[in-house]
mmCIF file of C-alpha atoms in Angstrom:
data_model
loop_
_atom_site.group_PDB
_atom_site.id
_atom_site.type_symbol
_atom_site.label_atom_id
_atom_site.label_comp_id
_atom_site.label_asym_id
_atom_site.label_seq_id
_atom_site.Cartn_x
_atom_site.Cartn_y
_atom_site.Cartn_z
ATOM 1 C CA MET F 1 11.904 -7.399 17.841
ATOM 2 C CA HIS F 2 8.527 -5.794 18.536
ATOM 3 C CA VAL F 3 6.309 -4.514 15.795
ATOM 4 C CA ARG F 4 3.268 -3.402 17.763
ATOM 5 C CA THR F 5 4.062 0.256 17.703
ATOM 6 C CA PHE F 6 1.920 -0.022 14.600
ATOM 7 C CA ALA F 7 -0.781 -2.100 16.217
ATOM 8 C CA ALA F 8 -3.323 0.528 16.885
ATOM 9 C CA LEU F 9 -3.432 1.550 13.185
ATOM 10 C CA ALA F 10 -3.352 -2.151 12.016
ATOM 11 C CA THR F 11 -6.088 -3.271 14.398
ATOM 12 C CA ALA F 12 -8.377 -0.432 13.303
ATOM 13 C CA SER F 13 -7.905 -1.024 9.565
ATOM 14 C CA GLY F 14 -7.933 -4.805 9.694
ATOM 15 C CA ALA F 15 -10.578 -5.601 12.331
ATOM 16 C CA ALA F 16 -13.571 -5.106 10.115
ATOM 17 C CA VAL F 17 -12.276 -7.426 7.489
ATOM 18 C CA LEU F 18 -11.193 -10.088 9.963
ATOM 19 C CA ALA F 19 -14.540 -9.836 11.752
ATOM 20 C CA ALA F 20 -16.341 -10.169 8.424
ATOM 21 C CA ALA F 21 -14.369 -13.235 7.612
ATOM 22 C CA ALA F 22 -15.532 -14.762 10.846
ATOM 23 C CA ALA F 23 -19.177 -13.906 10.169
ATOM 24 C CA PRO F 24 -20.477 -17.523 10.201
ATOM 25 C CA ALA F 25 -19.399 -17.715 13.871
ATOM 26 C CA ALA F 26 -21.535 -16.323 16.720
ATOM 27 C CA PRO F 27 -22.514 -12.717 15.897
ATOM 28 C CA ALA F 28 -20.867 -11.398 19.088
ATOM 29 C CA ALA F 29 -17.531 -12.626 17.894
ATOM 30 C CA ALA F 30 -17.723 -10.445 14.801
ATOM 31 C CA SER F 31 -18.132 -6.887 16.244
ATOM 32 C CA TYR F 32 -16.419 -4.483 18.509
ATOM 33 C CA ALA F 33 -17.617 -3.631 22.027
ATOM 34 C CA THR F 34 -16.507 -1.236 24.785
ATOM 35 C CA PRO F 35 -13.111 -2.331 26.011
ATOM 36 C CA PRO F 36 -13.409 -4.303 29.271
ATOM 37 C CA SER F 37 -12.330 -3.025 32.577
ATOM 38 C CA ALA F 38 -9.196 -4.440 34.312
ATOM 39 C CA GLY F 39 -9.747 -7.910 35.668
ATOM 40 C CA SER F 40 -12.774 -8.826 33.643
ATOM 41 C CA ARG F 41 -11.277 -11.988 32.298
ATOM 42 C CA SER F 42 -13.010 -15.013 30.738
ATOM 43 C CA ALA F 43 -12.805 -18.350 32.539
ATOM 44 C CA ALA F 44 -14.046 -19.941 29.288
ATOM 45 C CA ALA F 45 -10.719 -18.954 27.497
ATOM 46 C CA ASP F 46 -8.839 -21.515 29.512
ATOM 47 C CA ASP F 47 -11.277 -24.290 29.585
ATOM 48 C CA GLY F 48 -8.885 -27.188 30.127
ATOM 49 C CA GLY F 49 -7.630 -27.465 26.556
ATOM 50 C CA VAL F 50 -4.143 -28.885 26.245
ATOM 51 C CA VAL F 51 -1.556 -27.687 23.738
ATOM 52 C CA ALA F 52 -0.149 -30.706 21.944
ATOM 53 C CA MET F 53 3.614 -31.337 21.968
ATOM 54 C CA GLY F 54 5.852 -33.785 20.157
ATOM 55 C CA ALA F 55 9.218 -33.858 18.482
ATOM 56 C CA THR F 56 8.656 -36.525 15.816
ATOM 57 C CA GLY F 57 6.054 -38.894 14.524
ATOM 58 C CA ALA F 58 7.127 -41.346 17.162
ATOM 59 C CA GLY F 59 5.065 -39.479 19.714
ATOM 60 C CA ALA F 60 3.264 -41.172 22.622
ATOM 61 C CA VAL F 61 1.148 -44.062 21.387
ATOM 62 C CA PRO F 62 -1.825 -45.170 23.412
ATOM 63 C CA VAL F 63 -1.418 -48.392 25.382
ATOM 64 C CA VAL F 64 -3.715 -51.136 24.134
ATOM 65 C CA ALA F 65 -5.039 -53.376 26.905
ATOM 66 C CA ALA F 66 -4.382 -57.212 26.701
ATOM 67 C CA GLY F 67 -7.015 -58.813 24.519
ATOM 68 C CA ALA F 68 -8.141 -55.591 22.983
ATOM 69 C CA THR F 69 -8.214 -55.172 19.219
ATOM 70 C CA LYS F 70 -6.992 -51.962 17.660
ATOM 71 C CA THR F 71 -5.904 -51.327 14.066
ATOM 72 C CA VAL F 72 -2.621 -49.636 13.233
ATOM 73 C CA GLU F 73 -4.722 -46.873 11.611
ATOM 74 C CA ALA F 74 -6.597 -46.215 14.832
ATOM 75 C CA VAL F 75 -3.391 -45.937 16.872
ATOM 76 C CA GLU F 76 -1.947 -43.667 14.261
ATOM 77 C CA SER F 77 -4.905 -41.315 14.358
ATOM 78 C CA ALA F 78 -4.713 -41.167 18.166
ATOM 79 C CA ARG F 79 -1.110 -40.129 18.464
ATOM 80 C CA ALA F 80 0.048 -36.518 18.519
ATOM 81 C CA VAL F 81 1.311 -34.980 15.322
ATOM 82 C CA GLY F 82 5.015 -34.274 15.686
ATOM 83 C CA ALA F 83 6.869 -30.962 15.140
ATOM 84 C CA ASP F 84 9.378 -32.616 12.722
ATOM 85 C CA GLU F 85 6.551 -33.909 10.666
ATOM 86 C CA LEU F 86 4.967 -30.554 10.155
ATOM 87 C CA ARG F 87 8.348 -28.943 9.398
ATOM 88 C CA ALA F 88 8.951 -31.567 6.757
ATOM 89 C CA ARG F 89 5.538 -30.900 5.231
ATOM 90 C CA THR F 90 6.227 -27.215 5.030
ATOM 91 C CA ALA F 91 9.830 -27.506 3.758
ATOM 92 C CA GLY F 92 8.979 -26.125 0.340
ATOM 93 C CA CYS F 93 6.927 -23.072 -0.692
ATOM 94 C CA ASP F 94 4.212 -22.643 -3.300
ATOM 95 C CA ARG F 95 3.867 -18.900 -2.838
ATOM 96 C CA VAL F 96 0.388 -17.481 -2.452
ATOM 97 C CA SER F 97 1.399 -14.006 -1.369
ATOM 98 C CA LYS F 98 2.369 -11.490 -4.058
ATOM 99 C CA GLY F 99 5.521 -10.455 -2.223
ATOM 100 C CA SER F 100 7.209 -11.053 1.102
ATOM 101 C CA TYR F 101 6.855 -9.629 4.561
ATOM 102 C CA ALA F 102 9.450 -8.284 6.974
ATOM 103 C CA LYS F 103 9.866 -9.858 10.428
ATOM 104 C CA ASP F 104 10.282 -6.533 12.030
ATOM 105 C CA ALA F 105 9.932 -2.702 11.205
ATOM 106 C CA GLY F 106 12.768 -1.611 8.951
ATOM 107 C CA ALA F 107 13.950 -5.174 8.282
ATOM 108 C CA GLU F 108 14.311 -6.730 4.771
ATOM 109 C CA ALA F 109 11.141 -8.438 3.461
ATOM 110 C CA THR F 110 12.076 -12.068 3.269
ATOM 111 C CA VAL F 111 9.056 -14.016 4.420
ATOM 112 C CA PRO F 112 6.477 -15.235 1.791
ATOM 113 C CA VAL F 113 3.123 -16.864 2.631
ATOM 114 C CA CYS F 114 3.057 -20.366 1.187
ATOM 115 C CA GLY F 115 0.103 -22.532 0.315
ATOM 116 C CA ALA F 116 -0.582 -26.346 0.423
ATOM 117 C CA LYS F 117 -3.620 -28.615 0.595
ATOM 118 C CA GLY F 118 -5.811 -27.342 3.344
ATOM 119 C CA ALA F 119 -3.506 -24.651 4.755
ATOM 120 C CA VAL F 120 -1.225 -21.625 4.299
ATOM 121 C CA TYR F 121 1.997 -21.171 6.220
ATOM 122 C CA TRP F 122 5.007 -19.079 6.729
ATOM 123 C CA LYS F 123 8.274 -19.217 8.768
ATOM 124 C CA ALA F 124 9.236 -16.186 10.762
ATOM 125 C CA ASP F 125 10.105 -14.974 14.267
ATOM 126 C CA LEU F 126 7.647 -14.650 17.126
ATOM 127 C CA ASP F 127 6.903 -11.338 18.716
ATOM 128 C CA VAL F 128 4.753 -11.572 21.851
ATOM 129 C CA ALA F 129 1.237 -10.115 21.600
ATOM 130 C CA CYS F 130 -0.574 -9.215 24.832
ATOM 131 C CA ASP F 131 -3.577 -7.279 23.299
ATOM 132 C CA GLY F 132 -7.048 -8.234 24.485
ATOM 133 C CA LEU F 133 -8.577 -8.606 27.989
ATOM 134 C CA GLU F 134 -6.484 -6.841 30.587
ATOM 135 C CA GLY F 135 -4.911 -9.139 33.189
ATOM 136 C CA ALA F 136 -2.061 -9.544 35.613
ATOM 137 C CA ILE F 137 0.497 -9.658 32.825
ATOM 138 C CA CYS F 138 -1.125 -8.229 29.757
ATOM 139 C CA ASN F 139 -1.661 -4.514 30.614
ATOM 140 C CA ARG F 140 -0.171 -1.063 29.917
ATOM 141 C CA GLU F 141 2.093 -1.271 32.963
ATOM 142 C CA ASN F 142 3.880 -4.350 31.721
ATOM 143 C CA ASP F 143 3.532 -3.805 27.943
ATOM 144 C CA PRO F 144 3.893 -0.296 26.478
ATOM 145 C CA TRP F 145 2.269 -1.492 23.203
ATOM 146 C CA TYR F 146 -0.752 -2.979 24.952
ATOM 147 C CA LEU F 147 -4.212 -2.527 23.414
ATOM 148 C CA PRO F 148 -7.330 -3.614 25.241
ATOM 149 C CA ASP F 149 -8.934 -5.020 22.070
ATOM 150 C CA THR F 150 -8.555 -7.739 19.338
ATOM 151 C CA ALA F 151 -9.967 -7.901 15.904
ATOM 152 C CA VAL F 152 -11.665 -11.123 16.809
ATOM 153 C CA ARG F 153 -14.073 -11.323 19.763
ATOM 154 C CA GLN F 154 -15.086 -13.974 22.149
ATOM 155 C CA SER F 155 -18.607 -15.489 21.938
ATOM 156 C CA ASP F 156 -19.664 -13.093 24.664
ATOM 157 C CA GLY F 157 -18.511 -10.054 22.641
ATOM 158 C CA ARG F 158 -15.353 -9.295 24.642
ATOM 159 C CA PRO F 159 -11.761 -9.224 23.328
ATOM 160 C CA LEU F 160 -9.722 -12.411 23.340
ATOM 161 C CA ASP F 161 -7.504 -13.214 26.354
ATOM 162 C CA ALA F 162 -3.887 -13.261 25.307
ATOM 163 C CA GLU F 163 -2.804 -14.698 28.735
ATOM 164 C CA THR F 164 -4.797 -17.883 28.334
ATOM 165 C CA LEU F 165 -5.724 -18.272 24.609
ATOM 166 C CA PRO F 166 -3.066 -19.101 22.078
ATOM 167 C CA TYR F 167 -3.717 -16.910 19.069
ATOM 168 C CA VAL F 168 -1.900 -15.797 16.016
ATOM 169 C CA VAL F 169 -1.814 -12.277 14.516
ATOM 170 C CA VAL F 170 -2.182 -12.067 10.714
ATOM 171 C CA PRO F 171 -1.129 -9.059 8.639
ATOM 172 C CA THR F 172 -3.717 -6.573 7.764
ATOM 173 C CA PRO F 173 -4.914 -7.205 4.258
ATOM 174 C CA GLY F 174 -2.913 -5.299 1.625
ATOM 175 C CA PRO F 175 -1.032 -5.562 -1.596
ATOM 176 C CA ILE F 176 1.158 -8.360 -0.360
ATOM 177 C CA TRP F 177 -1.590 -10.793 0.712
ATOM 178 C CA LYS F 178 -5.229 -10.828 1.702
ATOM 179 C CA TYR F 179 -5.718 -13.651 4.104
ATOM 180 C CA TYR F 180 -9.452 -14.048 3.424
ATOM 181 C CA GLU F 181 -8.744 -14.770 -0.233
ATOM 182 C CA SER F 182 -6.842 -17.870 0.960
ATOM 183 C CA GLY F 183 -9.799 -19.133 2.947
ATOM 184 C CA ILE F 184 -8.435 -17.886 6.336
ATOM 185 C CA ARG F 185 -10.937 -16.413 8.756
ATOM 186 C CA GLY F 186 -11.036 -14.861 12.262
ATOM 187 C CA GLY F 187 -11.249 -17.780 14.783
ATOM 188 C CA GLY F 188 -9.732 -20.239 12.331
ATOM 189 C CA ILE F 189 -7.526 -23.009 13.608
ATOM 190 C CA VAL F 190 -3.700 -22.603 13.602
ATOM 191 C CA ALA F 191 -0.774 -24.814 14.479
ATOM 192 C CA VAL F 192 2.458 -23.128 15.414
ATOM 193 C CA VAL F 193 5.747 -25.158 15.493
ATOM 194 C CA HIS F 194 8.909 -24.280 17.455
ATOM 195 C CA GLY F 195 11.592 -26.689 18.522
ATOM 196 C CA ASP F 196 10.024 -29.968 19.569
ATOM 197 C CA ARG F 197 6.591 -28.359 20.280
ATOM 198 C CA VAL F 198 3.358 -27.915 18.364
ATOM 199 C CA GLY F 199 0.928 -25.333 19.741
ATOM 200 C CA TYR F 200 -2.628 -25.125 18.616
ATOM 201 C CA GLY F 201 -4.771 -21.940 18.695
ATOM 202 C CA VAL F 202 -6.800 -19.493 16.648
ATOM 203 C CA VAL F 203 -6.457 -16.539 14.243
ATOM 204 C CA GLY F 204 -7.093 -13.766 16.774
ATOM 205 C CA ASP F 205 -5.913 -10.376 15.653
ATOM 206 C CA THR F 206 -4.564 -8.268 12.843
ATOM 207 C CA GLY F 207 -1.242 -6.522 12.659
ATOM 208 C CA PRO F 208 0.848 -4.274 10.376
ATOM 209 C CA ALA F 209 0.269 -4.745 6.693
ATOM 210 C CA LYS F 210 3.897 -5.435 5.834
ATOM 211 C CA ILE F 211 5.153 -7.312 8.872
ATOM 212 C CA ILE F 212 4.607 -10.943 9.937
ATOM 213 C CA GLY F 213 5.419 -13.212 12.888
ATOM 214 C CA GLU F 214 3.345 -12.497 16.114
ATOM 215 C CA ALA F 215 1.499 -14.630 18.490
ATOM 216 C CA SER F 216 -0.173 -14.316 21.921
ATOM 217 C CA TYR F 217 1.494 -14.583 25.332
ATOM 218 C CA ALA F 218 -0.256 -17.886 25.817
ATOM 219 C CA MET F 219 1.049 -19.274 22.513
ATOM 220 C CA ALA F 220 4.554 -18.353 23.427
ATOM 221 C CA ARG F 221 4.319 -20.092 26.753
ATOM 222 C CA ALA F 222 2.873 -23.177 25.057
ATOM 223 C CA LEU F 223 5.957 -23.321 22.739
ATOM 224 C CA GLY F 224 8.450 -22.850 25.506
ATOM 225 C CA ILE F 225 9.371 -19.332 24.345
ATOM 226 C CA ASP F 226 10.159 -16.400 26.693
ATOM 227 C CA ALA F 227 6.670 -14.740 26.844
ATOM 228 C CA ASP F 228 7.738 -11.448 28.301
ATOM 229 C CA PRO F 229 5.765 -8.861 26.259
ATOM 230 C CA VAL F 230 8.736 -6.504 26.046
ATOM 231 C CA ASP F 231 11.889 -8.580 25.869
ATOM 232 C CA GLY F 232 10.435 -12.139 24.982
ATOM 233 C CA GLY F 233 9.901 -13.915 21.766
ATOM 234 C CA VAL F 234 12.432 -15.492 19.407
ATOM 235 C CA PRO F 235 14.110 -14.021 16.267
ATOM 236 C CA SER F 236 13.506 -17.024 14.028
ATOM 237 C CA GLY F 237 12.665 -20.733 13.859
ATOM 238 C CA VAL F 238 8.813 -20.530 14.145
ATOM 239 C CA THR F 239 6.473 -22.066 11.623
ATOM 240 C CA TYR F 240 2.906 -20.788 11.414
ATOM 241 C CA ILE F 241 0.302 -23.142 9.782
ATOM 242 C CA LEU F 242 -3.198 -21.686 9.282
ATOM 243 C CA PHE F 243 -5.904 -24.178 8.250
ATOM 244 C CA THR F 244 -8.243 -23.006 5.594
ATOM 245 C CA GLY F 245 -12.028 -22.994 6.142
ATOM 246 C CA SER F 246 -11.584 -23.975 9.814
ATOM 247 C CA GLU F 247 -13.090 -22.570 12.988
ATOM 248 C CA ALA F 248 -12.875 -23.031 16.726
ATOM 249 C CA ASP F 249 -16.304 -23.220 18.475
ATOM 250 C CA PRO F 250 -16.491 -21.138 20.417
ATOM 251 C CA VAL F 251 -13.460 -19.062 19.378
ATOM 252 C CA GLU F 252 -12.195 -18.760 22.972
ATOM 253 C CA SER F 253 -12.109 -22.467 23.554
ATOM 254 C CA ARG F 254 -8.594 -23.760 23.755
ATOM 255 C CA THR F 255 -10.000 -27.337 23.813
ATOM 256 C CA SER F 256 -11.791 -26.825 20.522
ATOM 257 C CA ALA F 257 -8.720 -25.319 18.930
ATOM 258 C CA THR F 258 -6.514 -28.174 20.101
ATOM 259 C CA THR F 259 -8.990 -30.966 19.225
ATOM 260 C CA ARG F 260 -9.678 -29.636 15.787
ATOM 261 C CA GLY F 261 -6.153 -28.574 15.221
ATOM 262 C CA GLU F 262 -4.809 -32.079 15.807
ATOM 263 C CA ALA F 263 -7.246 -33.497 13.300
ATOM 264 C CA LEU F 264 -6.445 -30.879 10.707
ATOM 265 C CA ALA F 265 -2.768 -31.203 11.211
ATOM 266 C CA ARG F 266 -3.062 -34.965 10.735
ATOM 267 C CA ALA F 267 -4.978 -34.427 7.515
ATOM 268 C CA PHE F 268 -2.428 -31.884 6.447
ATOM 269 C CA LEU F 269 0.260 -34.553 6.539
ATOM 270 C CA THR F 270 -1.471 -36.853 4.014
ATOM 271 C CA PRO F 271 -0.304 -36.735 0.411
ATOM 272 C CA ASN F 272 -2.000 -34.298 -1.996
#
């Protein structure tokens, strides 16, 4: 299932473009630095943000105290966006890619990138990415494909932390699709759907130019997917939604990604 035997080449070729796409963010987030030593993890990456979950539009609705007045619209805007709602919204495909991607090396190319109001999306597998800050799980001992770097950097200039920050890997720009031409940028907000869960995160790294379907260890855990960097992941059933022109601030803030992601997902559900 794993595709990251190609990751070193893909990261090297795609990092500059992804960093440039993230240029409006803090300068430190748009450049490479010396790979960190083991254990130098960022507390900011897990700053208390909560990954939203929900099976349908009938998600938890806030309780309104007796005597309080609250419009239906306000209650609707407060509830979590459901996984089924997002799957229904992405049922069709207005293709924006010039071709299709393979889910894994050597597999048939069957996954197009689709476009809709405010987002691009695709449906694929999920390979577990551990690249970034070295930690107790994401390291060379546990992951033979591990790289101590990511194309997008934290606000302090260090790589992202795959163990605590949900992020998605986008294909290195090539003939099939150039993500920046669709308004996607490094640090942009993403929603990933699997089963009855919706996980919010950011665009965090680049991968092979002809393969799609990869997300961080933290994203896999948020979606209830086996996050083992070698044997984990799922072969299908994952929907990736990337919101155009969006950005987490700072990029390593899970809270920012979740808060902004919920608002963008809600807007994505409205009619064109």
